[in-house]
PDB file of N, CA and C in Angstrom:
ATOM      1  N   UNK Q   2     -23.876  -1.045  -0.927  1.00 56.00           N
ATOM      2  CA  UNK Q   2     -22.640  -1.672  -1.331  1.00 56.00           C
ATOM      3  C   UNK Q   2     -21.498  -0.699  -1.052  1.00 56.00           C
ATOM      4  N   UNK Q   3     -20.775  -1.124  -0.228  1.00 65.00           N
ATOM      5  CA  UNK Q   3     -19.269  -0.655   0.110  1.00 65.00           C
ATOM      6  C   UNK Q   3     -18.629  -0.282  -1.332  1.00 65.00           C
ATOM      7  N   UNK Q   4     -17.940   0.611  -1.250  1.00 72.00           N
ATOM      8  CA  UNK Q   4     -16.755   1.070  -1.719  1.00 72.00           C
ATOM      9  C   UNK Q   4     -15.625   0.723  -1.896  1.00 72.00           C
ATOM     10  N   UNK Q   5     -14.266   0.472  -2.389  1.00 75.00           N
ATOM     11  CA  UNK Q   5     -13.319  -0.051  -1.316  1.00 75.00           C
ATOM     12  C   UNK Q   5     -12.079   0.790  -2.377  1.00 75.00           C
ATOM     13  N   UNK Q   6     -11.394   1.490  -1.498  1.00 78.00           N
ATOM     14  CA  UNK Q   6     -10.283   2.475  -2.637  1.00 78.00           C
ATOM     15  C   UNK Q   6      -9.290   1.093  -2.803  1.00 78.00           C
ATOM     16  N   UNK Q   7      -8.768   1.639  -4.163  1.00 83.00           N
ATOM     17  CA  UNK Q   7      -7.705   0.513  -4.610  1.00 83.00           C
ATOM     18  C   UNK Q   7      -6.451   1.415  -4.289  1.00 83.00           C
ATOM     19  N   UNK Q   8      -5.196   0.436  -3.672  1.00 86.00           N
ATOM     20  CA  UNK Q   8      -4.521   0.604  -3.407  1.00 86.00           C
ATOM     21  C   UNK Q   8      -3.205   0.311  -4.242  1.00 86.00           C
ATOM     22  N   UNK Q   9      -2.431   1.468  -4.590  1.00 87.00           N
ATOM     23  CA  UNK Q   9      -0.915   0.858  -5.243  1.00 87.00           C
ATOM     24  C   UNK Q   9       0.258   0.804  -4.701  1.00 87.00           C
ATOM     25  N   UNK Q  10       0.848  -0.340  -4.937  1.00 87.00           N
ATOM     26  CA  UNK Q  10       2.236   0.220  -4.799  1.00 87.00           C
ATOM     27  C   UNK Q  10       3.168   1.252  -4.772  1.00 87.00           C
ATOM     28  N   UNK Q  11       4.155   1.683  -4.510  1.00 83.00           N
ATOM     29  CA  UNK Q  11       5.124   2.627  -4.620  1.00 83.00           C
ATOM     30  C   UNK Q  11       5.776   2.729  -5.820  1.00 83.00           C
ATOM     31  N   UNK Q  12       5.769   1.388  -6.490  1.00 86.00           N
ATOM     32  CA  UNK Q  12       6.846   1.100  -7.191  1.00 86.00           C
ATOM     33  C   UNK Q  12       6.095   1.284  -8.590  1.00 86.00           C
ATOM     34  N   UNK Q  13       4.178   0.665  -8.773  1.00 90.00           N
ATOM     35  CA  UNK Q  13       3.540   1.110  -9.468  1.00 90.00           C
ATOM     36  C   UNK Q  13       3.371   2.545  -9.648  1.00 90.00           C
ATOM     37  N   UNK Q  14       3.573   3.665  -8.530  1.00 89.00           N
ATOM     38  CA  UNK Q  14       3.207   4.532  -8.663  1.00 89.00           C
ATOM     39  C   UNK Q  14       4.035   5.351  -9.287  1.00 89.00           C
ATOM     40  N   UNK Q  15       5.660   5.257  -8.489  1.00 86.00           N
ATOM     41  CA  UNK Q  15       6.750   5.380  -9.892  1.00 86.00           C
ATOM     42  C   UNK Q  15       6.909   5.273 -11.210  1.00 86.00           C
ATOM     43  N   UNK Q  16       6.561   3.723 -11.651  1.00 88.00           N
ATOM     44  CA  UNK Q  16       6.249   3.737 -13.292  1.00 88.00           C
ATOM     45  C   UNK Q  16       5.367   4.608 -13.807  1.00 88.00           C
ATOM     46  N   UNK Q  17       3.837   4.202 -12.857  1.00 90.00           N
ATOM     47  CA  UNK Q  17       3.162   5.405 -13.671  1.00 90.00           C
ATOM     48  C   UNK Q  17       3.836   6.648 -14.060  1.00 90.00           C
ATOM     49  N   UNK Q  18       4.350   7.220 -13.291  1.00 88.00           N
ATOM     50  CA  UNK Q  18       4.827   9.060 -13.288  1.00 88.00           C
ATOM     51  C   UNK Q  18       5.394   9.009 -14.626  1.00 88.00           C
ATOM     52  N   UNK Q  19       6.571   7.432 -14.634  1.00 86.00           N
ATOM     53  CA  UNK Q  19       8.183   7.654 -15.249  1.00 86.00           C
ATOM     54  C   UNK Q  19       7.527   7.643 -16.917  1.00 86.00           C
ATOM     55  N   UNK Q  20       6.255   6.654 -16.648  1.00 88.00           N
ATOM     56  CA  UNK Q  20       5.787   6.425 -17.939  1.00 88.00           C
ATOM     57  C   UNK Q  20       5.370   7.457 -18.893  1.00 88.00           C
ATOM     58  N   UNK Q  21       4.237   8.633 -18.143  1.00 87.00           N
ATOM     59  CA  UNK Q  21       4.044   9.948 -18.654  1.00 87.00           C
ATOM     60  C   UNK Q  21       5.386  10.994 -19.114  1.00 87.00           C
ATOM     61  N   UNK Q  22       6.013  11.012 -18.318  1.00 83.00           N
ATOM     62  CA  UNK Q  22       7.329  11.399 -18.903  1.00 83.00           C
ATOM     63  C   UNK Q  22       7.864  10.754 -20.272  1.00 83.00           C
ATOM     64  N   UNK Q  23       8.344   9.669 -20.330  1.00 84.00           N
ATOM     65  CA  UNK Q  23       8.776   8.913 -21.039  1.00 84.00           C
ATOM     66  C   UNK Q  23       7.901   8.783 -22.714  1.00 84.00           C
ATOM     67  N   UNK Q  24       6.921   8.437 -22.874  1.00 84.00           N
ATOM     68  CA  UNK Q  24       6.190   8.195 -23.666  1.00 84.00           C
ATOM     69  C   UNK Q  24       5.443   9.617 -24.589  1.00 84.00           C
ATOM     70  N   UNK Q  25       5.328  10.452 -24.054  1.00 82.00           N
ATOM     71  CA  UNK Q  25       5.121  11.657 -24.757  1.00 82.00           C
ATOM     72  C   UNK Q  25       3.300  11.860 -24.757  1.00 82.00           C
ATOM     73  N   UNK Q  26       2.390  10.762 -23.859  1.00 86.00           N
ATOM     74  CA  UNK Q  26       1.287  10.985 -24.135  1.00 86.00           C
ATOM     75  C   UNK Q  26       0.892  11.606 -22.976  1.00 86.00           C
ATOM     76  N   UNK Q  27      -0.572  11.868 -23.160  1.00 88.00           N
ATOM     77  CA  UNK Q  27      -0.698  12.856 -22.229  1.00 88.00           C
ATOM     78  C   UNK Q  27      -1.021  12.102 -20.985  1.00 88.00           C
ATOM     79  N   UNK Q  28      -1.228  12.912 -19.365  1.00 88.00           N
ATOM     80  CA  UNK Q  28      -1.881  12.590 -18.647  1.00 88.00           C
ATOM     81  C   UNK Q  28      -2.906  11.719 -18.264  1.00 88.00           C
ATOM     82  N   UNK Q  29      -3.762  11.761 -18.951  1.00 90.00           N
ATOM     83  CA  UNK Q  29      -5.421  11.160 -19.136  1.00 90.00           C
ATOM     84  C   UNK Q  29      -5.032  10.504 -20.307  1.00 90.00           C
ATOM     85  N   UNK Q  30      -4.612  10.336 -21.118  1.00 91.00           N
ATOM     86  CA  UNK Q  30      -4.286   8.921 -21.994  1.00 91.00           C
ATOM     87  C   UNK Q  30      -3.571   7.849 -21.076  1.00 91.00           C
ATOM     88  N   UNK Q  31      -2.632   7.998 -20.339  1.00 91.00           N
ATOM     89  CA  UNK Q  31      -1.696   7.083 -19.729  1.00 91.00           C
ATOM     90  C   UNK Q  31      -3.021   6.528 -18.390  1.00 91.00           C
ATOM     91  N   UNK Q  32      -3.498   7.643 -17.523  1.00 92.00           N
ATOM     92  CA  UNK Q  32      -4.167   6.735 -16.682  1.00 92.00           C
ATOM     93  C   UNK Q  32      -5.395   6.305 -17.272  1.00 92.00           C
ATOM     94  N   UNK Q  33      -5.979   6.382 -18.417  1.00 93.00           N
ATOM     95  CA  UNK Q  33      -6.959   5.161 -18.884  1.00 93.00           C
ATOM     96  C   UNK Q  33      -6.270   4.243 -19.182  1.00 93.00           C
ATOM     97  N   UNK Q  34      -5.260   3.931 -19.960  1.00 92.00           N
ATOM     98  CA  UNK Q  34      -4.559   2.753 -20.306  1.00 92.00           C
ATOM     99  C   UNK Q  34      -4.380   2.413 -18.712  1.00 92.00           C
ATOM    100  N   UNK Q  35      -3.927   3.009 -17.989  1.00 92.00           N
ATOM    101  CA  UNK Q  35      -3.622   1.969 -16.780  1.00 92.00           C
ATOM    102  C   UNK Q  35      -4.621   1.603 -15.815  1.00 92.00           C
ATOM    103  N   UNK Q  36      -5.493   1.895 -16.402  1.00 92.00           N
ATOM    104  CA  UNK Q  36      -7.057   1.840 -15.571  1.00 92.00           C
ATOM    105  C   UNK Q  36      -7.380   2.413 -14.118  1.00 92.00           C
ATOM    106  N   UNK Q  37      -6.606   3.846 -14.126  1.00 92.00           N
ATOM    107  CA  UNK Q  37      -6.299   4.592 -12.742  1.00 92.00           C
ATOM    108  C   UNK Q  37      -7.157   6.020 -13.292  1.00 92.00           C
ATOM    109  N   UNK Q  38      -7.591   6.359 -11.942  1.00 91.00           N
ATOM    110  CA  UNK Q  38      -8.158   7.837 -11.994  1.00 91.00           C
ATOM    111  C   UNK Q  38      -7.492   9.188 -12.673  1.00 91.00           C
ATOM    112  N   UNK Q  39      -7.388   9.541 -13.426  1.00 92.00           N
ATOM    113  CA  UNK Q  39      -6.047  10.721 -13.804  1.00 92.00           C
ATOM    114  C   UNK Q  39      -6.141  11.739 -12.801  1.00 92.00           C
ATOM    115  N   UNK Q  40      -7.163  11.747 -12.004  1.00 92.00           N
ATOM    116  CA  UNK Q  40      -6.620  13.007 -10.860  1.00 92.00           C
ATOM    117  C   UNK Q  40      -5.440  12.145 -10.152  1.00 92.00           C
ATOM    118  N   UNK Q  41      -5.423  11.208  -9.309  1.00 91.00           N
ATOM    119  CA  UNK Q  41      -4.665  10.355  -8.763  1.00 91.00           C
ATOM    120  C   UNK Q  41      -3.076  10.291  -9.456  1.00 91.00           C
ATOM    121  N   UNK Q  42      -3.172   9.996 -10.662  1.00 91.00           N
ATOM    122  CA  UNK Q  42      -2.045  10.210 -11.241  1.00 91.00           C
ATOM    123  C   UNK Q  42      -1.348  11.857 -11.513  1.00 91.00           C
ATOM    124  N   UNK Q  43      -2.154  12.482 -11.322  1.00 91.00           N
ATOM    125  CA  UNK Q  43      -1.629  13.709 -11.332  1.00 91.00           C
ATOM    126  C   UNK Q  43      -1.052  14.331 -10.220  1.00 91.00           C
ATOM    127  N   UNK Q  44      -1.757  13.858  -8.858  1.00 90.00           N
ATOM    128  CA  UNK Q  44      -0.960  13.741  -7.734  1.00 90.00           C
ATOM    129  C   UNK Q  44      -0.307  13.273  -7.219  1.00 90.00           C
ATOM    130  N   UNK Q  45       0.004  12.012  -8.227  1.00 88.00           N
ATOM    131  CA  UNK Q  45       1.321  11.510  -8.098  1.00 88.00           C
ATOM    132  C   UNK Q  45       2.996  12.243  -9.150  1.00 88.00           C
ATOM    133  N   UNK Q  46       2.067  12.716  -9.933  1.00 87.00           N
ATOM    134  CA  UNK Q  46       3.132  13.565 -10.650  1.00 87.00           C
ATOM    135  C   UNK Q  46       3.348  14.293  -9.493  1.00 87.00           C
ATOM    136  N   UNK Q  47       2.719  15.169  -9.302  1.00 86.00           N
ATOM    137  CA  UNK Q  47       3.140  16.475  -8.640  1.00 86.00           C
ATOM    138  C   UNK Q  47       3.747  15.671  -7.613  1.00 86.00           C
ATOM    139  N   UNK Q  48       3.551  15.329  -6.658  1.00 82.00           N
ATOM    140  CA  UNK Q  48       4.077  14.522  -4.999  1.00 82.00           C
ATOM    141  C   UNK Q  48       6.149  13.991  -5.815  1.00 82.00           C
ATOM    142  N   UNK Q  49       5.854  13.936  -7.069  1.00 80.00           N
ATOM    143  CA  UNK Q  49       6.953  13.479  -7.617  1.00 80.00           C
ATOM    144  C   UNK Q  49       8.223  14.504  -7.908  1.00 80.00           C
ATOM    145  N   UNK Q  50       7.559  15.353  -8.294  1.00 78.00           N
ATOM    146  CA  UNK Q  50       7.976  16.739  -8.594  1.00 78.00           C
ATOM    147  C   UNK Q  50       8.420  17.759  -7.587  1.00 78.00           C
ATOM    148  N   UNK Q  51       8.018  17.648  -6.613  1.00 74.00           N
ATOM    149  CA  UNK Q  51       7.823  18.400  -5.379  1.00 74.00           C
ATOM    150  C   UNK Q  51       9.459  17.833  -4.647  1.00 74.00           C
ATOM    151  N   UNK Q  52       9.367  18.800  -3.772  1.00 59.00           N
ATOM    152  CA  UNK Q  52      11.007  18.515  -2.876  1.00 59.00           C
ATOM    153  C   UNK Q  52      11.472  16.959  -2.300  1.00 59.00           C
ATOM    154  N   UNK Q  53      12.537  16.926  -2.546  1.00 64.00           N
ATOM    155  CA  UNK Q  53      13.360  15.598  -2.697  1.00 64.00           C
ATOM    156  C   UNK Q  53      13.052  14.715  -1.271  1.00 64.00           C
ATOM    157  N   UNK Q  54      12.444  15.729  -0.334  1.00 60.00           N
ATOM    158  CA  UNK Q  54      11.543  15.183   0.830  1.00 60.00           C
ATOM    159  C   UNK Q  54      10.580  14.522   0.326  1.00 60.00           C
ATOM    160  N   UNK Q  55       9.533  14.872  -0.264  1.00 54.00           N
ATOM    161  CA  UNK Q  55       8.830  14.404  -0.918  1.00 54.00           C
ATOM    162  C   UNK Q  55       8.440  13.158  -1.557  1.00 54.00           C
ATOM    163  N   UNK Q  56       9.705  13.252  -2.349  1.00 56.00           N
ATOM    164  CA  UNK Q  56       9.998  11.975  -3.329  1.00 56.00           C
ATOM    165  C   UNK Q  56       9.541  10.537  -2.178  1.00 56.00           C
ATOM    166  N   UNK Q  57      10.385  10.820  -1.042  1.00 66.00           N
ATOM    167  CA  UNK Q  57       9.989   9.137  -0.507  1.00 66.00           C
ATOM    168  C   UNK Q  57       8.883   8.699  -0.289  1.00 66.00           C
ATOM    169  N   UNK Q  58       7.959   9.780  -0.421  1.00 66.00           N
ATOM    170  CA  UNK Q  58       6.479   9.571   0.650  1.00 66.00           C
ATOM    171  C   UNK Q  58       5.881   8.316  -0.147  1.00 66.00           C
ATOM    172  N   UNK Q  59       6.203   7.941  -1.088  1.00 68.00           N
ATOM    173  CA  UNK Q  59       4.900   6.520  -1.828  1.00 68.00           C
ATOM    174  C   UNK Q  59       5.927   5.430  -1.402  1.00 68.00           C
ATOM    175  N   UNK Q  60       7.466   5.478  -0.875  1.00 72.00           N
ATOM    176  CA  UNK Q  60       7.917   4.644  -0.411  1.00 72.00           C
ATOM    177  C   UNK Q  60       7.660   4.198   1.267  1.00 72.00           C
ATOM    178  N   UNK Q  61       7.370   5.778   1.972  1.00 77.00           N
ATOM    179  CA  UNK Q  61       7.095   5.331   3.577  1.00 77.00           C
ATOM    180  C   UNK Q  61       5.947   5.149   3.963  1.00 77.00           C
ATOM    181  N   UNK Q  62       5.446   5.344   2.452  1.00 75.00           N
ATOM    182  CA  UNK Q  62       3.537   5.078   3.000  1.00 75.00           C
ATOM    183  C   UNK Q  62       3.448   3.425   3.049  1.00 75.00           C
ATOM    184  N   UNK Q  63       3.959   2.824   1.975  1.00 77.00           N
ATOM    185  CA  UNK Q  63       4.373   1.380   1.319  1.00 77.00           C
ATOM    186  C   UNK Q  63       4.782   1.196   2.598  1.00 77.00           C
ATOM    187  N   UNK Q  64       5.699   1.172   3.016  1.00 85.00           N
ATOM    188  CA  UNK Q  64       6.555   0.963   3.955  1.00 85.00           C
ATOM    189  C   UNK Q  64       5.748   0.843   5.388  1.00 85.00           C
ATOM    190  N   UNK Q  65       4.974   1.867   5.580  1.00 87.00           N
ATOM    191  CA  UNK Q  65       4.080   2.081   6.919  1.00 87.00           C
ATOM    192  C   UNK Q  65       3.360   0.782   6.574  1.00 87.00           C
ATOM    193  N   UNK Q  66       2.315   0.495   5.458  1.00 85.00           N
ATOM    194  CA  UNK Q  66       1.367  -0.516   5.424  1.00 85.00           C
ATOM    195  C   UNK Q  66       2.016  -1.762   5.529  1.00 85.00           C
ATOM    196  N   UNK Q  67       2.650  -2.150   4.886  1.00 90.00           N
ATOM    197  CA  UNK Q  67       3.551  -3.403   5.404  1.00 90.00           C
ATOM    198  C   UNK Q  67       4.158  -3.728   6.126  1.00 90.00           C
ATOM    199  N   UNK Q  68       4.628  -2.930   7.048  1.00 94.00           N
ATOM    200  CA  UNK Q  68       4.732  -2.787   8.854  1.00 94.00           C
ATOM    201  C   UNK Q  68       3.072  -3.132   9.544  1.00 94.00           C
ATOM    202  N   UNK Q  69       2.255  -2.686   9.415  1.00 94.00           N
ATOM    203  CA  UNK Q  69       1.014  -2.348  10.231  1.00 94.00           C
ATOM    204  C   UNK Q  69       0.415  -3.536   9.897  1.00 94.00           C
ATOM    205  N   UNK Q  70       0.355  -4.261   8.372  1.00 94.00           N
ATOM    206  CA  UNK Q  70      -0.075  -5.883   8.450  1.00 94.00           C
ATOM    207  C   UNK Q  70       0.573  -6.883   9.013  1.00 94.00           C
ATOM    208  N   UNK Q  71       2.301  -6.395   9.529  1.00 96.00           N
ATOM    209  CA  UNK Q  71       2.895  -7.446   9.934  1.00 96.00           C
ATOM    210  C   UNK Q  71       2.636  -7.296  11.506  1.00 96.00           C
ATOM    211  N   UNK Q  72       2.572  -5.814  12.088  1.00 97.00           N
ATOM    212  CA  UNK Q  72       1.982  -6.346  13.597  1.00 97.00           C
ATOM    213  C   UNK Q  72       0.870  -6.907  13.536  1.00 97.00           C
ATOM    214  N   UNK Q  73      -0.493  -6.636  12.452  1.00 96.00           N
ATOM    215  CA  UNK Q  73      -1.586  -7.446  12.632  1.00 96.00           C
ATOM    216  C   UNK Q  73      -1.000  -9.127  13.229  1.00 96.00           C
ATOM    217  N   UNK Q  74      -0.617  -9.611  11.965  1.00 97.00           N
ATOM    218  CA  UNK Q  74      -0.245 -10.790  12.131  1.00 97.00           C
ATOM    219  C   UNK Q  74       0.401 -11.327  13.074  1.00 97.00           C
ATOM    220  N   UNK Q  75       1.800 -10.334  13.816  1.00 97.00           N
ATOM    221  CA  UNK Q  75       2.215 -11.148  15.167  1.00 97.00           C
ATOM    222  C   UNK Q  75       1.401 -11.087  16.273  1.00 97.00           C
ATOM    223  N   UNK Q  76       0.128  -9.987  16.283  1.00 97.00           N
ATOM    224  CA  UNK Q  76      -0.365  -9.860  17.194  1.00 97.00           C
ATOM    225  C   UNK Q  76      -1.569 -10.996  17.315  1.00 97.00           C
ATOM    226  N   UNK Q  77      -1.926 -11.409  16.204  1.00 97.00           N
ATOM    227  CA  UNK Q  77      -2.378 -12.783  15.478  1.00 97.00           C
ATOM    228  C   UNK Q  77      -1.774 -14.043  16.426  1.00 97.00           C
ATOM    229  N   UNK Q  78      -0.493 -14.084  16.134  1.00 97.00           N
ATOM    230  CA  UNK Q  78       0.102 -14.955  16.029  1.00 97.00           C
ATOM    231  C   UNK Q  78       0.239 -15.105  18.002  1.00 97.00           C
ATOM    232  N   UNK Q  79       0.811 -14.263  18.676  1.00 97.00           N
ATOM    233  CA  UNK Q  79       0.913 -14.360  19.966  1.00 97.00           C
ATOM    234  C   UNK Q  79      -0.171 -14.608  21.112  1.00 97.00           C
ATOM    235  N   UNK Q  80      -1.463 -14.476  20.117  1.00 96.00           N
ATOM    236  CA  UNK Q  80      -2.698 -14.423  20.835  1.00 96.00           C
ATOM    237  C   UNK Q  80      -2.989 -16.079  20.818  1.00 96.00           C
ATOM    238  N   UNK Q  81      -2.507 -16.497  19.670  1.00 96.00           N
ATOM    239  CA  UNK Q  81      -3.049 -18.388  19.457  1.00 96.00           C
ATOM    240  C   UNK Q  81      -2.169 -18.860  20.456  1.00 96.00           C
ATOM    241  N   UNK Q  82      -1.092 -18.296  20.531  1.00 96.00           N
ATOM    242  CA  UNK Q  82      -0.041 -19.377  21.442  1.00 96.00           C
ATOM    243  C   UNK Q  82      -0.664 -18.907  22.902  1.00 96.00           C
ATOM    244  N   UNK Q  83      -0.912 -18.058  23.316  1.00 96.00           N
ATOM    245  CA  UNK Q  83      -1.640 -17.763  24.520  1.00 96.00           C
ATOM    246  C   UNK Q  83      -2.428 -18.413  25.141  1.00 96.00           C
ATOM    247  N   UNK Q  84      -3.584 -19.025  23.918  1.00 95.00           N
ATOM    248  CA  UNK Q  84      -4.414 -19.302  24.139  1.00 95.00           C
ATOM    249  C   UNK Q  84      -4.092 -20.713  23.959  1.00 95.00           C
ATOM    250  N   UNK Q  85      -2.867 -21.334  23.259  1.00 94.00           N
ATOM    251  CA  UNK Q  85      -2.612 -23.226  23.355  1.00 94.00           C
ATOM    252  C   UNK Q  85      -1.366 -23.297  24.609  1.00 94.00           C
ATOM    253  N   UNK Q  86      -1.102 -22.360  25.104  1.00 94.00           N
ATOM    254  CA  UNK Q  86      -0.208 -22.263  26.442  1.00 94.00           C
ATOM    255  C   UNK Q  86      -1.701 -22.488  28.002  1.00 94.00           C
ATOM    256  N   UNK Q  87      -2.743 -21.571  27.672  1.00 92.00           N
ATOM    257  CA  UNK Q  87      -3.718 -21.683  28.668  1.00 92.00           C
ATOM    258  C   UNK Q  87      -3.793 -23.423  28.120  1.00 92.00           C
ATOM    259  N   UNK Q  88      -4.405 -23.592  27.204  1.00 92.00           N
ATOM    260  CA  UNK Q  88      -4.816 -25.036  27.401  1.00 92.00           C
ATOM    261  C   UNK Q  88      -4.440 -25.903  27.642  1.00 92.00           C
ATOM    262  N   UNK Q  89      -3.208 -25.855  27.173  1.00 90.00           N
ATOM    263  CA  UNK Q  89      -2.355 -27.524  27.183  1.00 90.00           C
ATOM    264  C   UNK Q  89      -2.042 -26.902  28.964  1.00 90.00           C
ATOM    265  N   UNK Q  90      -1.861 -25.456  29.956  1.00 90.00           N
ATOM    266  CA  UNK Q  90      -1.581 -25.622  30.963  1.00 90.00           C
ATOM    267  C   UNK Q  90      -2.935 -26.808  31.688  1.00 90.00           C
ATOM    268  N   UNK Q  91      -4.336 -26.126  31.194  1.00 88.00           N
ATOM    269  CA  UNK Q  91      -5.434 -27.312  32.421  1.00 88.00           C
ATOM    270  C   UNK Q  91      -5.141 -28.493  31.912  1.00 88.00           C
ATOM    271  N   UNK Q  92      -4.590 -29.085  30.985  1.00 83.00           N
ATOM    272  CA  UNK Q  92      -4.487 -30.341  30.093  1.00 83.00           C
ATOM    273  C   UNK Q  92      -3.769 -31.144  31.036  1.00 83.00           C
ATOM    274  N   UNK Q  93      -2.277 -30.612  31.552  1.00 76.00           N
ATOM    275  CA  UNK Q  93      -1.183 -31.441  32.372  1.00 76.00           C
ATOM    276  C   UNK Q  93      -1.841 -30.930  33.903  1.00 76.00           C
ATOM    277  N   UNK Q  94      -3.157 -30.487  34.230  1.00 72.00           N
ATOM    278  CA  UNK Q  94      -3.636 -30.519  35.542  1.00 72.00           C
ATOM    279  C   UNK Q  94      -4.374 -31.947  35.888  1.00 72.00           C
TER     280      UNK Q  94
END
């Protein structure tokens, strides 16, 4: 049986951080309540913490994946018409 890593948002990954801050509990209290690994969340602290370069990376990663499903899809998409352009061409033969 496969594995399959769960993937978050940017925007989830933000709250998480803002939440540990905010709330006063610890580390490993906040990612059981959120049902996340606390190493994971801890590298999202730090990645948070780290130079203002930094800061964007859970936005251009976000950003990369939702680019890379949308060429899936046009590349999806240009391959069907290809293939109803071949047909309907022998169709009017």
């Amino acid at each position: 049986m496969k594995n399959h890593r769960r993937q978050f948002s940017a925007e989830f990954k933000r709250e998480a951080v803002d939440l540990v801050g905010r709330s006063g509990k610890s580390c490993h209290q906040i990612a059981k309540e959120l049902g996340v690994n606390q190493t994971c969340l801890s590298r999202w602290r730090r990645a948070a913490a780290s130079s203002p370069a930094d800061r964007n990376v859970f936005a251009s990663q976000e950003e990369l994946r939702r680019l890379r499903k949308e060429v899936e899809r046009l590349k999806m998409e240009r391959d069907i018409l290809k293939k109803a352009t071949a047909f309907f061409a022998k169709e009017s033969l």
